[in-house]
mmCIF file of C-alpha atoms in Angstrom:
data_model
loop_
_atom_site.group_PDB
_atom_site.id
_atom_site.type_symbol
_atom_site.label_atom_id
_atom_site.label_comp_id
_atom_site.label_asym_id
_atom_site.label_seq_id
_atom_site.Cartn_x
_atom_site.Cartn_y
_atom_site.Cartn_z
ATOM 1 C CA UNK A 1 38.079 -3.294 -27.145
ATOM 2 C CA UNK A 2 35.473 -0.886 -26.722
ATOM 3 C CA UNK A 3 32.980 -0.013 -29.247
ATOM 4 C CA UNK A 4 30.849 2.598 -29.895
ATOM 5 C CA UNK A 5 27.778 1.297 -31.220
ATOM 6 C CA UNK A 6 25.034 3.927 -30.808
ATOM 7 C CA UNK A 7 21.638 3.022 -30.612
ATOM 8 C CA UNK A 8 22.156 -0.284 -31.967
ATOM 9 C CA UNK A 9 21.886 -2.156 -28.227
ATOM 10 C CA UNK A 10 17.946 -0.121 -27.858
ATOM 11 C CA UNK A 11 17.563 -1.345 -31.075
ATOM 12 C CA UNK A 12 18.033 -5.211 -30.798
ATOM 13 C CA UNK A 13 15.599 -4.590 -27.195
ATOM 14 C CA UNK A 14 12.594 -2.786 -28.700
ATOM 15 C CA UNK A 15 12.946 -5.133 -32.186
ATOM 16 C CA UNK A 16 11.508 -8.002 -30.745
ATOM 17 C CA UNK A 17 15.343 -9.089 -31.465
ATOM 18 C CA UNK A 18 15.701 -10.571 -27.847
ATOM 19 C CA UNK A 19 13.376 -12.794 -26.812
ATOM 20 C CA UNK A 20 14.906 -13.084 -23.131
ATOM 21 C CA UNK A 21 14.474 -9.612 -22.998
ATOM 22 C CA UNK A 22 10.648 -9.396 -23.978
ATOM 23 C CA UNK A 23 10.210 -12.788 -21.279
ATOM 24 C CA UNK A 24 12.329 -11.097 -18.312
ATOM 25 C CA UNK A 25 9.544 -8.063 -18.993
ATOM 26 C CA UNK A 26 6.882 -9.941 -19.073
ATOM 27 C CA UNK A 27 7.895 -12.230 -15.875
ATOM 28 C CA UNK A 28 8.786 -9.110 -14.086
ATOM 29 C CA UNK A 29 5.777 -7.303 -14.441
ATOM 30 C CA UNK A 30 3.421 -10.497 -13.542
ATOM 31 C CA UNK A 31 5.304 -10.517 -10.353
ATOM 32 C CA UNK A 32 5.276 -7.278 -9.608
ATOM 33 C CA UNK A 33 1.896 -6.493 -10.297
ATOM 34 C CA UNK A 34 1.243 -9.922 -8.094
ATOM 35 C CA UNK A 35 3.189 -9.199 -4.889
ATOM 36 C CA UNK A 36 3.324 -5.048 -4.468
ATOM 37 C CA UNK A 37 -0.833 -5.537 -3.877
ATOM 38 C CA UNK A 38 -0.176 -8.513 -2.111
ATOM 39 C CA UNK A 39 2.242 -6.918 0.567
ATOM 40 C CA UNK A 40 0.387 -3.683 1.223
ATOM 41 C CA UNK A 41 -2.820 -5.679 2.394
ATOM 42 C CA UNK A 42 -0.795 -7.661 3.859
ATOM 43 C CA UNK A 43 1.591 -4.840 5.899
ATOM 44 C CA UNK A 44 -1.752 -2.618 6.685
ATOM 45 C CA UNK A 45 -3.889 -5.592 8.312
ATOM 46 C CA UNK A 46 -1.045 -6.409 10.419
ATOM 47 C CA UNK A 47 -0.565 -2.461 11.550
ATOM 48 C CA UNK A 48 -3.706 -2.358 11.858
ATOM 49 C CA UNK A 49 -3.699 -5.473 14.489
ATOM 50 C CA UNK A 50 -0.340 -4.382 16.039
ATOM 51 C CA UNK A 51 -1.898 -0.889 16.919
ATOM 52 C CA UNK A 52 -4.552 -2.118 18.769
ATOM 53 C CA UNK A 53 -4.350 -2.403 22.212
ATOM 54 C CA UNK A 54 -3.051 -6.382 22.947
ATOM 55 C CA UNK A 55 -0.913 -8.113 24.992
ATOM 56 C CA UNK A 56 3.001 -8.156 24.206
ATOM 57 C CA UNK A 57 2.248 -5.821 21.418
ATOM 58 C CA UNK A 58 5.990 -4.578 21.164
ATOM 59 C CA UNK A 59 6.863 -8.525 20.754
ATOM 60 C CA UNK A 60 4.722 -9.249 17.739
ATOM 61 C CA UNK A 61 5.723 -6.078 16.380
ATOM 62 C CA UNK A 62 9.278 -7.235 16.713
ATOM 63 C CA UNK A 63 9.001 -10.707 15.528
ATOM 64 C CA UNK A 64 6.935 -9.324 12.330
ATOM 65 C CA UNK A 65 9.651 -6.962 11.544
ATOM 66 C CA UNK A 66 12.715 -9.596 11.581
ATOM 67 C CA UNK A 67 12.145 -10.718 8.269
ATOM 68 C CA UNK A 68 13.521 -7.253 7.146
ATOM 69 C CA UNK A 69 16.756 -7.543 9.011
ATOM 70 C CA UNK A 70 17.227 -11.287 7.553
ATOM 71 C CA UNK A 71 20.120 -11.858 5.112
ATOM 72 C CA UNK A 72 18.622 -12.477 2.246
ATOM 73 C CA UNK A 73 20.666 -15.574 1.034
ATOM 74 C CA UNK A 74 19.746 -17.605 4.102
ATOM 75 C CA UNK A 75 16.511 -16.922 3.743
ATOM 76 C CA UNK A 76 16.441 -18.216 -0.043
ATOM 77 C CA UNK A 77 17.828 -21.001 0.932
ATOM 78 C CA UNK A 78 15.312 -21.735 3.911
ATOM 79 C CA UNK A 79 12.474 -21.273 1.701
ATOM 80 C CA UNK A 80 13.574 -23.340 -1.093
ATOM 81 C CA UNK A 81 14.341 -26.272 1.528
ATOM 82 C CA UNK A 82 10.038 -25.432 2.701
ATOM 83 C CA UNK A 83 9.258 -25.914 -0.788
ATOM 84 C CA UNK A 84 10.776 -28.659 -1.542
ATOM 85 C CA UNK A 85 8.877 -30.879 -3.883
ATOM 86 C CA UNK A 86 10.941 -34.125 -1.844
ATOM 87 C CA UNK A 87 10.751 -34.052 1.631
ATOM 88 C CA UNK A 88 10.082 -30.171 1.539
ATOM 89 C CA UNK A 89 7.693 -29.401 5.121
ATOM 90 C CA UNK A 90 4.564 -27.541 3.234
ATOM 91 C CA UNK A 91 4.241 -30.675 1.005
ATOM 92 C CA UNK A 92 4.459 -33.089 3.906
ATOM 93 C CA UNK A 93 2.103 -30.724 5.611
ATOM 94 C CA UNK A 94 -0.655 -30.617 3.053
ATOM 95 C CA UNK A 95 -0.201 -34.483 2.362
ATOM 96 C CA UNK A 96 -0.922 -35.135 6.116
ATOM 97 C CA UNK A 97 -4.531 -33.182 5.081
ATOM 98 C CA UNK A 98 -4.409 -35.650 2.126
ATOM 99 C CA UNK A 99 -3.806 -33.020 -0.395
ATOM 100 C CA UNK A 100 -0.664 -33.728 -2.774
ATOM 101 C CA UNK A 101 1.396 -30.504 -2.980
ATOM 102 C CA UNK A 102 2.837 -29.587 -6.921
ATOM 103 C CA UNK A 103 6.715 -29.407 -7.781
ATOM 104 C CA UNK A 104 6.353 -25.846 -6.479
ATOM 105 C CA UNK A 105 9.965 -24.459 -7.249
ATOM 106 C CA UNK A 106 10.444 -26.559 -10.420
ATOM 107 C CA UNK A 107 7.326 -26.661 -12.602
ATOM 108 C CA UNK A 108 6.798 -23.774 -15.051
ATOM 109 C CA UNK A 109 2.976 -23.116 -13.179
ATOM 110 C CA UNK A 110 3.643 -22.866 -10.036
ATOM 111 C CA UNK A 111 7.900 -21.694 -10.294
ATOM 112 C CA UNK A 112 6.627 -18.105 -10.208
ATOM 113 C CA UNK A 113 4.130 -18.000 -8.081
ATOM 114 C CA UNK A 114 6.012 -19.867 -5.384
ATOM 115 C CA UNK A 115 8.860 -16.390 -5.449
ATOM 116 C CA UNK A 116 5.500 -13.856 -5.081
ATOM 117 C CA UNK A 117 4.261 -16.186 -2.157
ATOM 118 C CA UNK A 118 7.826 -16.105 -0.397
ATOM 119 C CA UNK A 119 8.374 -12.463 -0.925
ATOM 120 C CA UNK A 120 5.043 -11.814 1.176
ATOM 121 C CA UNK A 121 7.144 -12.950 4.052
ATOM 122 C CA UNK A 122 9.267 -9.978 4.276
ATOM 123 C CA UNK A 123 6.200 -7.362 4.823
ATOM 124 C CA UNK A 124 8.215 -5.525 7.718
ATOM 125 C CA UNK A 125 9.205 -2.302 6.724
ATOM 126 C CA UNK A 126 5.963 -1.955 4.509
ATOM 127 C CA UNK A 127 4.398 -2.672 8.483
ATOM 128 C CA UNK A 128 6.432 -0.424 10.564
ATOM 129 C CA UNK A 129 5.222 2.548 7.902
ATOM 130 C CA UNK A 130 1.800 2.410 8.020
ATOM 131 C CA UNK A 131 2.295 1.387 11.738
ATOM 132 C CA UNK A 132 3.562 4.856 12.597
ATOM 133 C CA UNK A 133 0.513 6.322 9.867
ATOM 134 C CA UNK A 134 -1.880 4.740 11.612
ATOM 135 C CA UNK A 135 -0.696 6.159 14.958
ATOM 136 C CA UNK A 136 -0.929 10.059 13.492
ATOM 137 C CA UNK A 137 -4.178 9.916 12.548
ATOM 138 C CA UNK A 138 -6.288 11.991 15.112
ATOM 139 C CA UNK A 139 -8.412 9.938 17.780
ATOM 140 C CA UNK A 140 -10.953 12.603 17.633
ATOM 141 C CA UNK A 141 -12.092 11.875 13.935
ATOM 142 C CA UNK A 142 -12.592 8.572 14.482
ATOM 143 C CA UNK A 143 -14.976 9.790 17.709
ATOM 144 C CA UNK A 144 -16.646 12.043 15.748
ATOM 145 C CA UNK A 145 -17.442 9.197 12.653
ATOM 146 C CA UNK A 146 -18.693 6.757 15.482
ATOM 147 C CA UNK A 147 -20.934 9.612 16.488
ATOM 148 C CA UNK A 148 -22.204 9.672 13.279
ATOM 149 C CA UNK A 149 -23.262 6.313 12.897
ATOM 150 C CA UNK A 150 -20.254 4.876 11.181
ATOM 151 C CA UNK A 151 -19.232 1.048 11.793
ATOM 152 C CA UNK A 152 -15.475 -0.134 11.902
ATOM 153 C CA UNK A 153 -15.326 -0.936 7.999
ATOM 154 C CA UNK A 154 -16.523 3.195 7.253
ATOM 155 C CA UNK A 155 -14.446 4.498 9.536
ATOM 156 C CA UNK A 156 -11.738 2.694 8.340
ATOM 157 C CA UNK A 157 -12.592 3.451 4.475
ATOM 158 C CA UNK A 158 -13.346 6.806 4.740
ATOM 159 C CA UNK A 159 -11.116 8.046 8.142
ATOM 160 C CA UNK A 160 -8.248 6.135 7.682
ATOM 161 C CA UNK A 161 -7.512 4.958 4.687
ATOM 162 C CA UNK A 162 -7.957 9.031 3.560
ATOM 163 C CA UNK A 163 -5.594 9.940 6.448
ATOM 164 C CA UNK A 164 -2.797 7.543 5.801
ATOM 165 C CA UNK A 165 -1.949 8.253 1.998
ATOM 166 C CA UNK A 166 0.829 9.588 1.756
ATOM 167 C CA UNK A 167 2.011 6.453 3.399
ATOM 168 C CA UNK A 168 0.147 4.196 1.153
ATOM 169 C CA UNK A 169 1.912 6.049 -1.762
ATOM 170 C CA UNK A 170 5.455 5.732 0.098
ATOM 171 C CA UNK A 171 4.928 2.200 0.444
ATOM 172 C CA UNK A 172 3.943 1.709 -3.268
ATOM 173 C CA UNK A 173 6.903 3.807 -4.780
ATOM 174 C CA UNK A 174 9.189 1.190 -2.781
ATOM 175 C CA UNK A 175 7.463 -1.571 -3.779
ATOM 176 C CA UNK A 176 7.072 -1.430 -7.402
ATOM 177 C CA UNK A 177 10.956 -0.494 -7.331
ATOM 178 C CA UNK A 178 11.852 -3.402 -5.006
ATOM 179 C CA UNK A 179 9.537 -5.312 -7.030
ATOM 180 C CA UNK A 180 11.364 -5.035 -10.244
ATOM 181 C CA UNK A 181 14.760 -4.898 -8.357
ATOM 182 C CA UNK A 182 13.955 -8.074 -7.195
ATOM 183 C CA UNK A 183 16.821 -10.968 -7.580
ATOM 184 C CA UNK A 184 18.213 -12.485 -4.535
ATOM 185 C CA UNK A 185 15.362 -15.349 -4.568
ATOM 186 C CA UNK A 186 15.496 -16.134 -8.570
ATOM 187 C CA UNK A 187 18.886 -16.065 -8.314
ATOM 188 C CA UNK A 188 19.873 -18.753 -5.751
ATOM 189 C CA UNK A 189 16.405 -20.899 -5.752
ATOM 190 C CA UNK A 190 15.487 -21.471 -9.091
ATOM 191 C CA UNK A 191 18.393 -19.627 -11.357
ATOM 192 C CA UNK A 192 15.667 -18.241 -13.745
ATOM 193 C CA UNK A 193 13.819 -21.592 -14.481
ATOM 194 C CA UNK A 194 12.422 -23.754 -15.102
ATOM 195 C CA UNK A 195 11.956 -22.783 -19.083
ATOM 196 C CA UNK A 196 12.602 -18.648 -18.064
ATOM 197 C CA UNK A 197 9.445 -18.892 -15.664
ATOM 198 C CA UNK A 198 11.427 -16.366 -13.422
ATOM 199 C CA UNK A 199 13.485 -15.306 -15.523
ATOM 200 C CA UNK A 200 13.178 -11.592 -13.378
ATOM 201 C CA UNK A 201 14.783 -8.548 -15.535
ATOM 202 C CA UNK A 202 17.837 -7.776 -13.249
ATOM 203 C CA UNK A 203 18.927 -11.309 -12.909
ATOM 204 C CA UNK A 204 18.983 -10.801 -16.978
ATOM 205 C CA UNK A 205 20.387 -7.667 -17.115
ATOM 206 C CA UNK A 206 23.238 -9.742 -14.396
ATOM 207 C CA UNK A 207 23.759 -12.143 -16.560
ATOM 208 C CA UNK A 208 24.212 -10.174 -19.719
ATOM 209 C CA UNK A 209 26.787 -8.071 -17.833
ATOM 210 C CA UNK A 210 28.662 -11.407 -15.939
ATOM 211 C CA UNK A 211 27.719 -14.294 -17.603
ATOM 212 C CA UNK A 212 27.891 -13.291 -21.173
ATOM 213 C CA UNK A 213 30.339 -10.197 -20.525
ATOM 214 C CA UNK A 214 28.037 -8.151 -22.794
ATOM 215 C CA UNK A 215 28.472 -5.013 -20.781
ATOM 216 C CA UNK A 216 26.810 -2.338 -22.984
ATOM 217 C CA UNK A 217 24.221 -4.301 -24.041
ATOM 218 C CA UNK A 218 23.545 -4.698 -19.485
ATOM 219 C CA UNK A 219 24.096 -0.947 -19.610
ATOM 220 C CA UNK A 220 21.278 -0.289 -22.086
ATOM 221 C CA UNK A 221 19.116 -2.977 -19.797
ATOM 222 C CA UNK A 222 19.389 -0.532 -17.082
ATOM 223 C CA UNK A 223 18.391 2.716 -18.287
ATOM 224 C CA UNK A 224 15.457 0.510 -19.772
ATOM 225 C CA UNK A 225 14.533 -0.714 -16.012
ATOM 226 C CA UNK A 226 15.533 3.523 -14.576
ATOM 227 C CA UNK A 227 12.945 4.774 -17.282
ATOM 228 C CA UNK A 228 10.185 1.913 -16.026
ATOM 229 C CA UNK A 229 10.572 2.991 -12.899
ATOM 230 C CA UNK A 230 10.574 6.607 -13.195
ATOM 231 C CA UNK A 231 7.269 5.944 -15.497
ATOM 232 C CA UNK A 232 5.663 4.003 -12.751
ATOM 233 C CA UNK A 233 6.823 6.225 -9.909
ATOM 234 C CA UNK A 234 5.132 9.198 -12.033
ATOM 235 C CA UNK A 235 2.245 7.601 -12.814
ATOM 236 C CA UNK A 236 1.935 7.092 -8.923
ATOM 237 C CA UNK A 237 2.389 10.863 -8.573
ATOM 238 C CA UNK A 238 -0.762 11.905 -10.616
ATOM 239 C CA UNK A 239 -2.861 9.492 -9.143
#
């Protein structure tokens, strides 16, 4: 039976009551703060190769893009067979270099940085946006700054990288929210271990709604993670 409980759920979270709840925070944040700066340098150095002028430009930008349109699942499940600690190909890779790779999907140090490395994989979308920035922004500034005097790393700095913002800030707004959205790759690679090491927040707030059945206690976990958000998004806004 139902039960109306009032703020008692908010309460046990912002207690220090739950100590799953303060780690899923704490391993969510780390990540996010680790991959969203991660993917936007690496989605704007590859627009900024795939707009140049190359070869089979449409084909890179293609094959850099697939990773978006990749079932997730199967793609959790090819990275944790890359980094597997037996057998796993980056480990034989680096031992042929004579370097011994760690346990990297099963060792409390390296468990979480292993799922911010993998998510830099799927840098498509983040791509294909500046991409299209980077093709609005006027030829004839970047003419007039070379007049000037100013090299490739001013023009970019002060040209581009004022022109494309509002792409920038697109790109950021999705990522902090995918960021702390993220589950698919805790979820089937390392199930929140080892010892809570990626433990992320929605694979707790799953659990606490389908594991435990605790449904208004996952309810109150949510409109936690809507109110982080909508902080962060604003925050994002003023600056």
């Amino acid at each position: 039976d139902w039960e109306f409980v009032g703020t008692a759920n908010y309460q046990k979270m912002l207690s220090g009551n739950d100590r799953l709840f303060t780690e899923s925070l704490k391993v969510t944040f780390t990540y996010s703060l680790t991959r969203v700066p991660l993917i936007q340098i690496f989605a704007l150095a590859l627009a900024c190769l795939l707009n140049q002028p190359i070869k089979g430009r449409a084909l890179f930008r293609t094959i850099f893009y697939l990773p978006a349109v990749t079932a997730g699942v199967a793609t959790a499940y090819l990275w944790a067979y890359l980094f597997s600690s037996n057998g796993g190909i980056i480990n034989t890779a680096l031992g042929l270099v004579g370097i011994e790779g760690p346990n990297w999907l099963y060792s409390v140090e390296w468990s979480l940085p292993t799922l911010i490395i993998l998510s830099c994989w799927n840098v498509g979308t983040s791509m294909l946006i500046y991409l299209a920035a980077l093709q609005a922004v006027p030829e004839s500034l970047h003419e007039a700054a070379m007049i000037d005097g100013a090299g490739v790393l001013k023009r970019f700095w002060h040209v581009t990288v004022p022109m494309i913002t509002p792409a920038i800030f697109f790109n950021l707004v999705l990522g902090v929210i995918g960021s702390f959205q993220g589950f698919t790759d805790a979820f089937i690679i390392t199930q929140g271990g080892p010892g809570y090491s990626t433990l992320l927040y929605t694979l707790y707030l799953y659990r606490t709604a389908f594991n435990d059945l605790h449904m208004g206690y996952a309810a109150a976990l949510a409109w936690i993670l809507f109110l982080i958000l909508m902080s962060f998004t604003l925050i994002q806004l003023v600056l």
